[in-house]
Amino acid sequence: MASPATQNDSDDDDVFAEAFKRHKYKNAFNEENWEEEFDKIPMFMKTVPDEIDPNEYPELAHIQAIIHDEDRTPAEKAQSLKDEGNAFFKEKNYQKAIVAYTAALKNKCGDQDLDTVLLTNRAAAHFHLGNLRSSLNDATTAKKITPGHLKALIRGAQCCMELRNFATAIQWCEEGLKAHPTDKKLRDLRTAADKHKRSAERDARKAKVKEKKLNNEKEAIMAAIKERGIKLLQSVKPCQSDSDAEDDDKESLTAIAELSLDGLSSHKATGAQVFLDEQHNLHWPVLFLYPEHQQSDFISAFCENNSFLDHFAVMFGEELPPWDVDRKYHLQNLQLFFEDEEREALYKVDPETSLLKVLQHKRFFVKVGTPSFIILVNGSSFWKQFLTGKKIRAL
Amino acid sequence: MLSDSEATELLSFLTPATRPDVKGHTTSYILGLSGNRDGCRFLRTKPDFIAALFALTSDPSIAIAKDCYHILINLSADETLHQVLVTDVGMVPSLLKNLKDPQYPFSDQICTILSNLTRHEKTCKTLFKVLQEEVGLAQLVDMLCTEAFNPHAKLHYLAPLLSNLTQLPEARRFLMDKDRGVVQRLLPFTQFQASAVRRGGVIGVLRNCCFDYANHEWLLSDQVDILPFLLLPLAGPEELSEEDNEGLPVDLQYLPEDKKREEDPDIRKMLLETLMLLTATKDGRRTMKDKNVYVIMREFHRWEKDPRVTTACEKLVEVLIGDEPEQGMENLLEVNIPDDVQEKLKEADVREQRELEAEEERTRKQ
């Protein structure tokens, strides 16, 4: 309005304003759902709906029809699909970007540069979705079409890095550096890939050294066990060979010889394993069974030179075990046995004997790498019951 | 030597059109001539001979072409011939052209000739200019680093050629261009088993590059990481404690039992010299100390038998375990040594040299 407002004009304004309040203008937005309505107008849309129903979004459907008109050339279609994909990519909608790029590629418009870019972009989209193999495939195809395409080469190298295939990553970088000798990104990627590769090689060497050390330790233990004449029992399969008397010794020797970690793998169940200390003494995990009360005690490292009494003094010395309801498992009442299952005999062991001596007994077989012993209370009713009918031998 | 008439007659045989057997006899004879110094010096006076021989390197007979190349190799080994070969006959551009051809059957011979021609600075400078025009250092490095670039040639002698070229600062500048990452491509070859020539050549390149101590920091950084590649050929299979291992660069940790050391003592000495160069700066010394280089040297010293190499090792160890030099002397390559001290050092060097020679005599006599 050119003229300044005068008293009269303001009156007109008031009338005008009043009219506004009373009459709704045509095609007005509804106060309640104006935001919804806004979103339907292509210009104000913040996101594109998945399905474009021409009834709901007539303008949008129109625009789409223009883009995907059959009359346009494949190159034009491919271009706009590419733009569409790029737009999706920008809003991080990688799935939709891939769909668009794929559609563009399907056109096979024959423009190698465009195809290269489409593949490289699709590779990028795949990469951000974590589809490393698809990304790598696309990068590979892209560089086949246009060797030396920098973005494809970088992407390919990145994929290999993520896949932890560092040697191949380096190859990609070197191929790239041939065409682009001063590209910093390629150089940095190469340095990083090289670093990882050498680290991985070191880790492999370290593991090998550790494994060797472990094997040497195991061999030393096996040698020590054999040296002492201790017999280990294989946990499972019975020997296939015909069991002659002659073969018996051979069998037990093979049992020792073939026994690798498996025969000793008590550590799987109990977390402990026989080991050799610096003074060349063996320490065994030992199980004490109390059949009367269905209880057991586990000594994780029983030195072979110690006697059972040494341990009993601690186990039954100050306090009796809680499961000993009758309070009868006193040191002086205890009787120690080991079982010869094959001959169904029990061997009574003097607690003052060393572990080594017992293990060396010709009828003692270490099962699952853990020598086990039975403890009873001398003269108790359970003791009488348990020992009835069994062959008792002295050591 | 040949009389003028004899020479003229021979020259007439050195044409492509000559009967092959006559040609062959002639080239064989000249090959024999080129095998000794007098023969070479005689040929020096006959550039037309050399030009003819060079032309015959394209002879359809492989035997004749090879002979001619071998003659040129012998000639190029004599520095007094360089002027004739390069300037008068002007064979370098065409040699380089052929070298670029991945199918050329005599590329190894060309590399040897070029390597000979670049040994001394004067011809090296001339050659470098031509090289930059015809091939470019980048392409040379490419050829060296590409496996089986030429199915007919091993191209090992490219390495000493590069090494010779790096006596020129321009060549070093290219190799150590931080934006190009060329020197990194050469590093793996310090352990190239198949050829001592290639190995030695590459290590020669690295040693020459280390004379420019301005680049030491970059060479020792992660960008290049030259140290492991210099130490690996000197490291052995001895088992080290976990503590010692963990302090070493990654590539030197937990080496397997079958790890072999570099078998050529001259190359071992070159490696030690390169390491020594890297101790010139304070940061370089600190890096080498931090990375536990001493441990590798300790084991190496126990193993090494050659007295010249042991001396180089001891010198390095002295720097690694010694105290930091006083203020003003931190860059060992820049220290001003007063004249009287210089004299004493010279005397000490002479004495040491005599001792080494005596030691060698002793071991030889045994």
PDB file of N, CA and C in Angstrom, chain A residues 1-76:
ATOM      1  N   MET A   1       0.829  -1.186   0.000  1.00  0.00           N
ATOM      2  CA  MET A   1       0.000   0.000   0.000  1.00  0.00           C
ATOM      3  C   MET A   1       0.873   1.250   0.000  1.00  0.00           C
ATOM      4  N   ALA A   2       0.678   2.040  -1.014  1.00  0.00           N
ATOM      5  CA  ALA A   2       1.528   3.217  -1.173  1.00  0.00           C
ATOM      6  C   ALA A   2       1.226   4.300  -0.140  1.00  0.00           C
ATOM      7  N   SER A   3      -0.007   4.571   0.033  1.00  0.00           N
ATOM      8  CA  SER A   3      -0.338   5.689   0.946  1.00  0.00           C
ATOM      9  C   SER A   3      -0.207   5.281   2.402  1.00  0.00           C
ATOM     10  N   PRO A   4       0.249   6.200   3.205  1.00  0.00           N
ATOM     11  CA  PRO A   4       0.382   5.878   4.628  1.00  0.00           C
ATOM     12  C   PRO A   4      -1.007   5.665   5.228  1.00  0.00           C
ATOM     13  N   ALA A   5      -1.046   4.857   6.232  1.00  0.00           N
ATOM     14  CA  ALA A   5      -2.357   4.567   6.855  1.00  0.00           C
ATOM     15  C   ALA A   5      -2.909   5.814   7.545  1.00  0.00           C
ATOM     16  N   THR A   6      -4.135   6.032   7.302  1.00  0.00           N
ATOM     17  CA  THR A   6      -4.812   7.150   7.997  1.00  0.00           C
ATOM     18  C   THR A   6      -5.889   6.601   8.896  1.00  0.00           C
ATOM     19  N   GLN A   7      -6.496   7.421   9.588  1.00  0.00           N
ATOM     20  CA  GLN A   7      -7.525   6.980  10.502  1.00  0.00           C
ATOM     21  C   GLN A   7      -8.580   6.165   9.777  1.00  0.00           C
ATOM     22  N   ASN A   8      -8.942   6.678   8.575  1.00  0.00           N
ATOM     23  CA  ASN A   8      -9.965   5.954   7.837  1.00  0.00           C
ATOM     24  C   ASN A   8      -9.493   4.574   7.417  1.00  0.00           C
ATOM     25  N   ASP A   9      -8.268   4.509   6.947  1.00  0.00           N
ATOM     26  CA  ASP A   9      -7.723   3.215   6.486  1.00  0.00           C
ATOM     27  C   ASP A   9      -7.700   2.175   7.596  1.00  0.00           C
ATOM     28  N   SER A  10      -7.352   2.655   8.741  1.00  0.00           N
ATOM     29  CA  SER A  10      -7.276   1.654   9.817  1.00  0.00           C
ATOM     30  C   SER A  10      -8.658   1.086  10.083  1.00  0.00           C
ATOM     31  N   ASP A  11      -9.665   1.915   9.888  1.00  0.00           N
ATOM     32  CA  ASP A  11     -11.017   1.363  10.044  1.00  0.00           C
ATOM     33  C   ASP A  11     -11.247   0.269   9.021  1.00  0.00           C
ATOM     34  N   ASP A  12     -10.800   0.557   7.759  1.00  0.00           N
ATOM     35  CA  ASP A  12     -10.957  -0.455   6.715  1.00  0.00           C
ATOM     36  C   ASP A  12     -10.194  -1.725   7.072  1.00  0.00           C
ATOM     37  N   ASP A  13      -9.053  -1.492   7.603  1.00  0.00           N
ATOM     38  CA  ASP A  13      -8.250  -2.665   8.006  1.00  0.00           C
ATOM     39  C   ASP A  13      -9.015  -3.528   8.984  1.00  0.00           C
ATOM     40  N   ASP A  14      -9.623  -2.840   9.913  1.00  0.00           N
ATOM     41  CA  ASP A  14     -10.353  -3.599  10.928  1.00  0.00           C
ATOM     42  C   ASP A  14     -11.451  -4.412  10.284  1.00  0.00           C
ATOM     43  N   VAL A  15     -12.105  -3.788   9.328  1.00  0.00           N
ATOM     44  CA  VAL A  15     -13.175  -4.513   8.644  1.00  0.00           C
ATOM     45  C   VAL A  15     -12.589  -5.724   7.929  1.00  0.00           C
ATOM     46  N   PHE A  16     -11.484  -5.487   7.296  1.00  0.00           N
ATOM     47  CA  PHE A  16     -10.799  -6.547   6.540  1.00  0.00           C
ATOM     48  C   PHE A  16     -10.422  -7.706   7.470  1.00  0.00           C
ATOM     49  N   ALA A  17      -9.863  -7.276   8.568  1.00  0.00           N
ATOM     50  CA  ALA A  17      -9.436  -8.293   9.538  1.00  0.00           C
ATOM     51  C   ALA A  17     -10.631  -9.084  10.044  1.00  0.00           C
ATOM     52  N   GLU A  18     -11.691  -8.373  10.296  1.00  0.00           N
ATOM     53  CA  GLU A  18     -12.905  -9.032  10.777  1.00  0.00           C
ATOM     54  C   GLU A  18     -13.369 -10.072   9.782  1.00  0.00           C
ATOM     55  N   ALA A  19     -13.328  -9.667   8.491  1.00  0.00           N
ATOM     56  CA  ALA A  19     -13.794 -10.585   7.440  1.00  0.00           C
ATOM     57  C   ALA A  19     -12.980 -11.877   7.465  1.00  0.00           C
ATOM     58  N   PHE A  20     -11.707 -11.720   7.709  1.00  0.00           N
ATOM     59  CA  PHE A  20     -10.818 -12.876   7.797  1.00  0.00           C
ATOM     60  C   PHE A  20     -11.310 -13.871   8.837  1.00  0.00           C
ATOM     61  N   LYS A  21     -11.673 -13.274   9.956  1.00  0.00           N
ATOM     62  CA  LYS A  21     -12.064 -14.156  11.051  1.00  0.00           C
ATOM     63  C   LYS A  21     -13.329 -14.906  10.702  1.00  0.00           C
ATOM     64  N   ARG A  22     -14.217 -14.242   9.998  1.00  0.00           N
ATOM     65  CA  ARG A  22     -15.509 -14.857   9.755  1.00  0.00           C
ATOM     66  C   ARG A  22     -15.489 -15.803   8.591  1.00  0.00           C
ATOM     67  N   HIS A  23     -14.852 -15.425   7.455  1.00  0.00           N
ATOM     68  CA  HIS A  23     -14.923 -16.284   6.271  1.00  0.00           C
ATOM     69  C   HIS A  23     -13.648 -17.073   6.073  1.00  0.00           C
ATOM     70  N   LYS A  24     -13.851 -18.298   5.886  1.00  0.00           N
ATOM     71  CA  LYS A  24     -12.698 -19.179   5.572  1.00  0.00           C
ATOM     72  C   LYS A  24     -12.381 -19.022   4.105  1.00  0.00           C
ATOM     73  N   TYR A  25     -11.095 -18.948   3.701  1.00  0.00           N
ATOM     74  CA  TYR A  25     -10.791 -18.875   2.258  1.00  0.00           C
ATOM     75  C   TYR A  25     -10.827 -20.280   1.692  1.00  0.00           C
ATOM     76  N   LYS A  26     -11.035 -20.264   0.386  1.00  0.00           N
ATOM     77  CA  LYS A  26     -11.197 -21.572  -0.279  1.00  0.00           C
ATOM     78  C   LYS A  26      -9.917 -22.385  -0.208  1.00  0.00           C
ATOM     79  N   ASN A  27     -10.063 -23.701  -0.213  1.00  0.00           N
ATOM     80  CA  ASN A  27      -8.880 -24.589  -0.176  1.00  0.00           C
ATOM     81  C   ASN A  27      -7.952 -24.308   1.003  1.00  0.00           C
ATOM     82  N   ALA A  28      -8.594 -23.880   2.093  1.00  0.00           N
ATOM     83  CA  ALA A  28      -7.746 -23.556   3.252  1.00  0.00           C
ATOM     84  C   ALA A  28      -7.205 -24.840   3.892  1.00  0.00           C
ATOM     85  N   PHE A  29      -6.100 -24.673   4.536  1.00  0.00           N
ATOM     86  CA  PHE A  29      -5.602 -25.774   5.358  1.00  0.00           C
ATOM     87  C   PHE A  29      -6.426 -25.864   6.626  1.00  0.00           C
ATOM     88  N   ASN A  30      -6.713 -27.052   6.983  1.00  0.00           N
ATOM     89  CA  ASN A  30      -7.425 -27.268   8.239  1.00  0.00           C
ATOM     90  C   ASN A  30      -6.471 -27.044   9.409  1.00  0.00           C
ATOM     91  N   GLU A  31      -6.959 -26.391  10.427  1.00  0.00           N
ATOM     92  CA  GLU A  31      -6.062 -26.098  11.557  1.00  0.00           C
ATOM     93  C   GLU A  31      -5.498 -27.357  12.199  1.00  0.00           C
ATOM     94  N   GLU A  32      -6.339 -28.381  12.194  1.00  0.00           N
ATOM     95  CA  GLU A  32      -5.880 -29.604  12.879  1.00  0.00           C
ATOM     96  C   GLU A  32      -4.786 -30.334  12.116  1.00  0.00           C
ATOM     97  N   ASN A  33      -5.036 -30.531  10.853  1.00  0.00           N
ATOM     98  CA  ASN A  33      -4.112 -31.426  10.143  1.00  0.00           C
ATOM     99  C   ASN A  33      -3.277 -30.705   9.099  1.00  0.00           C
ATOM    100  N   TRP A  34      -2.965 -29.420   9.333  1.00  0.00           N
ATOM    101  CA  TRP A  34      -2.221 -28.696   8.298  1.00  0.00           C
ATOM    102  C   TRP A  34      -0.818 -29.249   8.098  1.00  0.00           C
ATOM    103  N   GLU A  35      -0.239 -29.779   9.151  1.00  0.00           N
ATOM    104  CA  GLU A  35       1.119 -30.337   9.008  1.00  0.00           C
ATOM    105  C   GLU A  35       1.109 -31.549   8.093  1.00  0.00           C
ATOM    106  N   GLU A  36       0.094 -32.386   8.300  1.00  0.00           N
ATOM    107  CA  GLU A  36      -0.043 -33.570   7.443  1.00  0.00           C
ATOM    108  C   GLU A  36      -0.181 -33.153   5.980  1.00  0.00           C
ATOM    109  N   GLU A  37      -1.047 -32.163   5.801  1.00  0.00           N
ATOM    110  CA  GLU A  37      -1.296 -31.687   4.447  1.00  0.00           C
ATOM    111  C   GLU A  37      -0.028 -31.130   3.815  1.00  0.00           C
ATOM    112  N   PHE A  38       0.746 -30.407   4.612  1.00  0.00           N
ATOM    113  CA  PHE A  38       2.008 -29.839   4.144  1.00  0.00           C
ATOM    114  C   PHE A  38       2.906 -30.934   3.589  1.00  0.00           C
ATOM    115  N   ASP A  39       2.970 -32.015   4.339  1.00  0.00           N
ATOM    116  CA  ASP A  39       3.867 -33.107   3.966  1.00  0.00           C
ATOM    117  C   ASP A  39       3.498 -33.748   2.651  1.00  0.00           C
ATOM    118  N   LYS A  40       2.248 -33.485   2.220  1.00  0.00           N
ATOM    119  CA  LYS A  40       1.831 -34.120   0.977  1.00  0.00           C
ATOM    120  C   LYS A  40       2.222 -33.300  -0.241  1.00  0.00           C
ATOM    121  N   ILE A  41       2.559 -32.051  -0.011  1.00  0.00           N
ATOM    122  CA  ILE A  41       2.943 -31.205  -1.135  1.00  0.00           C
ATOM    123  C   ILE A  41       4.404 -31.448  -1.447  1.00  0.00           C
ATOM    124  N   PRO A  42       4.702 -31.848  -2.662  1.00  0.00           N
ATOM    125  CA  PRO A  42       6.074 -32.239  -2.989  1.00  0.00           C
ATOM    126  C   PRO A  42       7.120 -31.202  -2.554  1.00  0.00           C
ATOM    127  N   MET A  43       6.775 -29.923  -2.702  1.00  0.00           N
ATOM    128  CA  MET A  43       7.769 -28.909  -2.385  1.00  0.00           C
ATOM    129  C   MET A  43       8.149 -28.897  -0.907  1.00  0.00           C
ATOM    130  N   PHE A  44       7.180 -29.245  -0.062  1.00  0.00           N
ATOM    131  CA  PHE A  44       7.450 -29.160   1.376  1.00  0.00           C
ATOM    132  C   PHE A  44       7.740 -30.497   2.016  1.00  0.00           C
ATOM    133  N   MET A  45       7.794 -31.544   1.160  1.00  0.00           N
ATOM    134  CA  MET A  45       8.040 -32.862   1.750  1.00  0.00           C
ATOM    135  C   MET A  45       9.423 -32.948   2.386  1.00  0.00           C
ATOM    136  N   LYS A  46       9.431 -33.557   3.556  1.00  0.00           N
ATOM    137  CA  LYS A  46      10.742 -33.774   4.183  1.00  0.00           C
ATOM    138  C   LYS A  46      11.305 -35.138   3.793  1.00  0.00           C
ATOM    139  N   THR A  47      10.421 -36.102   3.681  1.00  0.00           N
ATOM    140  CA  THR A  47      10.853 -37.434   3.203  1.00  0.00           C
ATOM    141  C   THR A  47       9.888 -37.912   2.141  1.00  0.00           C
ATOM    142  N   VAL A  48      10.406 -38.792   1.300  1.00  0.00           N
ATOM    143  CA  VAL A  48       9.553 -39.308   0.222  1.00  0.00           C
ATOM    144  C   VAL A  48       8.839 -40.554   0.727  1.00  0.00           C
ATOM    145  N   PRO A  49       7.549 -40.671   0.486  1.00  0.00           N
ATOM    146  CA  PRO A  49       6.856 -41.885   0.918  1.00  0.00           C
ATOM    147  C   PRO A  49       7.319 -43.075   0.108  1.00  0.00           C
ATOM    148  N   ASP A  50       7.249 -44.261   0.705  1.00  0.00           N
ATOM    149  CA  ASP A  50       7.710 -45.485   0.037  1.00  0.00           C
ATOM    150  C   ASP A  50       6.891 -45.797  -1.204  1.00  0.00           C
ATOM    151  N   GLU A  51       5.624 -45.724  -1.027  1.00  0.00           N
ATOM    152  CA  GLU A  51       4.730 -45.990  -2.149  1.00  0.00           C
ATOM    153  C   GLU A  51       4.068 -44.691  -2.561  1.00  0.00           C
ATOM    154  N   ILE A  52       4.094 -44.438  -3.840  1.00  0.00           N
ATOM    155  CA  ILE A  52       3.453 -43.195  -4.274  1.00  0.00           C
ATOM    156  C   ILE A  52       2.092 -43.534  -4.892  1.00  0.00           C
ATOM    157  N   ASP A  53       1.084 -43.359  -4.091  1.00  0.00           N
ATOM    158  CA  ASP A  53      -0.274 -43.616  -4.570  1.00  0.00           C
ATOM    159  C   ASP A  53      -0.780 -42.351  -5.283  1.00  0.00           C
ATOM    160  N   PRO A  54      -1.100 -42.493  -6.550  1.00  0.00           N
ATOM    161  CA  PRO A  54      -1.491 -41.292  -7.314  1.00  0.00           C
ATOM    162  C   PRO A  54      -2.699 -40.556  -6.713  1.00  0.00           C
ATOM    163  N   ASN A  55      -3.527 -41.314  -5.989  1.00  0.00           N
ATOM    164  CA  ASN A  55      -4.676 -40.631  -5.396  1.00  0.00           C
ATOM    165  C   ASN A  55      -4.258 -39.775  -4.215  1.00  0.00           C
ATOM    166  N   GLU A  56      -3.363 -40.335  -3.434  1.00  0.00           N
ATOM    167  CA  GLU A  56      -2.914 -39.609  -2.250  1.00  0.00           C
ATOM    168  C   GLU A  56      -1.987 -38.454  -2.612  1.00  0.00           C
ATOM    169  N   TYR A  57      -1.044 -38.783  -3.514  1.00  0.00           N
ATOM    170  CA  TYR A  57      -0.040 -37.776  -3.868  1.00  0.00           C
ATOM    171  C   TYR A  57      -0.043 -37.565  -5.378  1.00  0.00           C
ATOM    172  N   PRO A  58      -1.018 -36.893  -5.869  1.00  0.00           N
ATOM    173  CA  PRO A  58      -1.100 -36.755  -7.318  1.00  0.00           C
ATOM    174  C   PRO A  58       0.075 -35.988  -7.917  1.00  0.00           C
ATOM    175  N   GLU A  59       0.516 -34.943  -7.239  1.00  0.00           N
ATOM    176  CA  GLU A  59       1.618 -34.145  -7.801  1.00  0.00           C
ATOM    177  C   GLU A  59       2.889 -34.980  -7.881  1.00  0.00           C
ATOM    178  N   LEU A  60       3.129 -35.722  -6.834  1.00  0.00           N
ATOM    179  CA  LEU A  60       4.355 -36.540  -6.778  1.00  0.00           C
ATOM    180  C   LEU A  60       4.335 -37.600  -7.859  1.00  0.00           C
ATOM    181  N   ALA A  61       3.160 -38.179  -8.020  1.00  0.00           N
ATOM    182  CA  ALA A  61       3.036 -39.221  -9.032  1.00  0.00           C
ATOM    183  C   ALA A  61       3.335 -38.641 -10.408  1.00  0.00           C
ATOM    184  N   HIS A  62       2.872 -37.413 -10.595  1.00  0.00           N
ATOM    185  CA  HIS A  62       3.133 -36.715 -11.858  1.00  0.00           C
ATOM    186  C   HIS A  62       4.621 -36.563 -12.107  1.00  0.00           C
ATOM    187  N   ILE A  63       5.295 -36.070 -11.081  1.00  0.00           N
ATOM    188  CA  ILE A  63       6.749 -35.821 -11.226  1.00  0.00           C
ATOM    189  C   ILE A  63       7.481 -37.121 -11.534  1.00  0.00           C
ATOM    190  N   GLN A  64       7.082 -38.164 -10.813  1.00  0.00           N
ATOM    191  CA  GLN A  64       7.725 -39.460 -11.044  1.00  0.00           C
ATOM    192  C   GLN A  64       7.529 -39.934 -12.469  1.00  0.00           C
ATOM    193  N   ALA A  65       6.301 -39.721 -12.959  1.00  0.00           N
ATOM    194  CA  ALA A  65       6.004 -40.154 -14.323  1.00  0.00           C
ATOM    195  C   ALA A  65       6.919 -39.453 -15.309  1.00  0.00           C
ATOM    196  N   ILE A  66       7.193 -38.191 -15.038  1.00  0.00           N
ATOM    197  CA  ILE A  66       8.088 -37.450 -15.927  1.00  0.00           C
ATOM    198  C   ILE A  66       9.480 -38.079 -15.924  1.00  0.00           C
ATOM    199  N   ILE A  67       9.946 -38.390 -14.718  1.00  0.00           N
ATOM    200  CA  ILE A  67      11.301 -38.948 -14.607  1.00  0.00           C
ATOM    201  C   ILE A  67      11.408 -40.287 -15.322  1.00  0.00           C
ATOM    202  N   HIS A  68      10.393 -41.133 -15.078  1.00  0.00           N
ATOM    203  CA  HIS A  68      10.518 -42.497 -15.602  1.00  0.00           C
ATOM    204  C   HIS A  68       9.761 -42.711 -16.902  1.00  0.00           C
ATOM    205  N   ASP A  69       9.578 -41.650 -17.598  1.00  0.00           N
ATOM    206  CA  ASP A  69       8.872 -41.746 -18.875  1.00  0.00           C
ATOM    207  C   ASP A  69       9.640 -42.642 -19.835  1.00  0.00           C
ATOM    208  N   GLU A  70       8.931 -43.537 -20.473  1.00  0.00           N
ATOM    209  CA  GLU A  70       9.550 -44.456 -21.418  1.00  0.00           C
ATOM    210  C   GLU A  70      10.207 -43.736 -22.580  1.00  0.00           C
ATOM    211  N   ASP A  71       9.767 -42.548 -22.868  1.00  0.00           N
ATOM    212  CA  ASP A  71      10.302 -41.842 -24.025  1.00  0.00           C
ATOM    213  C   ASP A  71      11.712 -41.317 -23.823  1.00  0.00           C
ATOM    214  N   ARG A  72      12.157 -41.273 -22.591  1.00  0.00           N
ATOM    215  CA  ARG A  72      13.505 -40.728 -22.372  1.00  0.00           C
ATOM    216  C   ARG A  72      14.553 -41.758 -22.770  1.00  0.00           C
ATOM    217  N   THR A  73      15.745 -41.262 -23.142  1.00  0.00           N
ATOM    218  CA  THR A  73      16.808 -42.178 -23.555  1.00  0.00           C
ATOM    219  C   THR A  73      17.351 -42.917 -22.329  1.00  0.00           C
ATOM    220  N   PRO A  74      17.946 -44.084 -22.565  1.00  0.00           N
ATOM    221  CA  PRO A  74      18.523 -44.841 -21.443  1.00  0.00           C
ATOM    222  C   PRO A  74      19.551 -44.000 -20.674  1.00  0.00           C
ATOM    223  N   ALA A  75      20.331 -43.222 -21.399  1.00  0.00           N
ATOM    224  CA  ALA A  75      21.357 -42.419 -20.715  1.00  0.00           C
ATOM    225  C   ALA A  75      20.715 -41.416 -19.774  1.00  0.00           C
ATOM    226  N   GLU A  76      19.608 -40.768 -20.272  1.00  0.00           N
ATOM    227  CA  GLU A  76      18.945 -39.778 -19.415  1.00  0.00           C
ATOM    228  C   GLU A  76      18.360 -40.458 -18.193  1.00  0.00           C
TER     229      GLU A  76
END
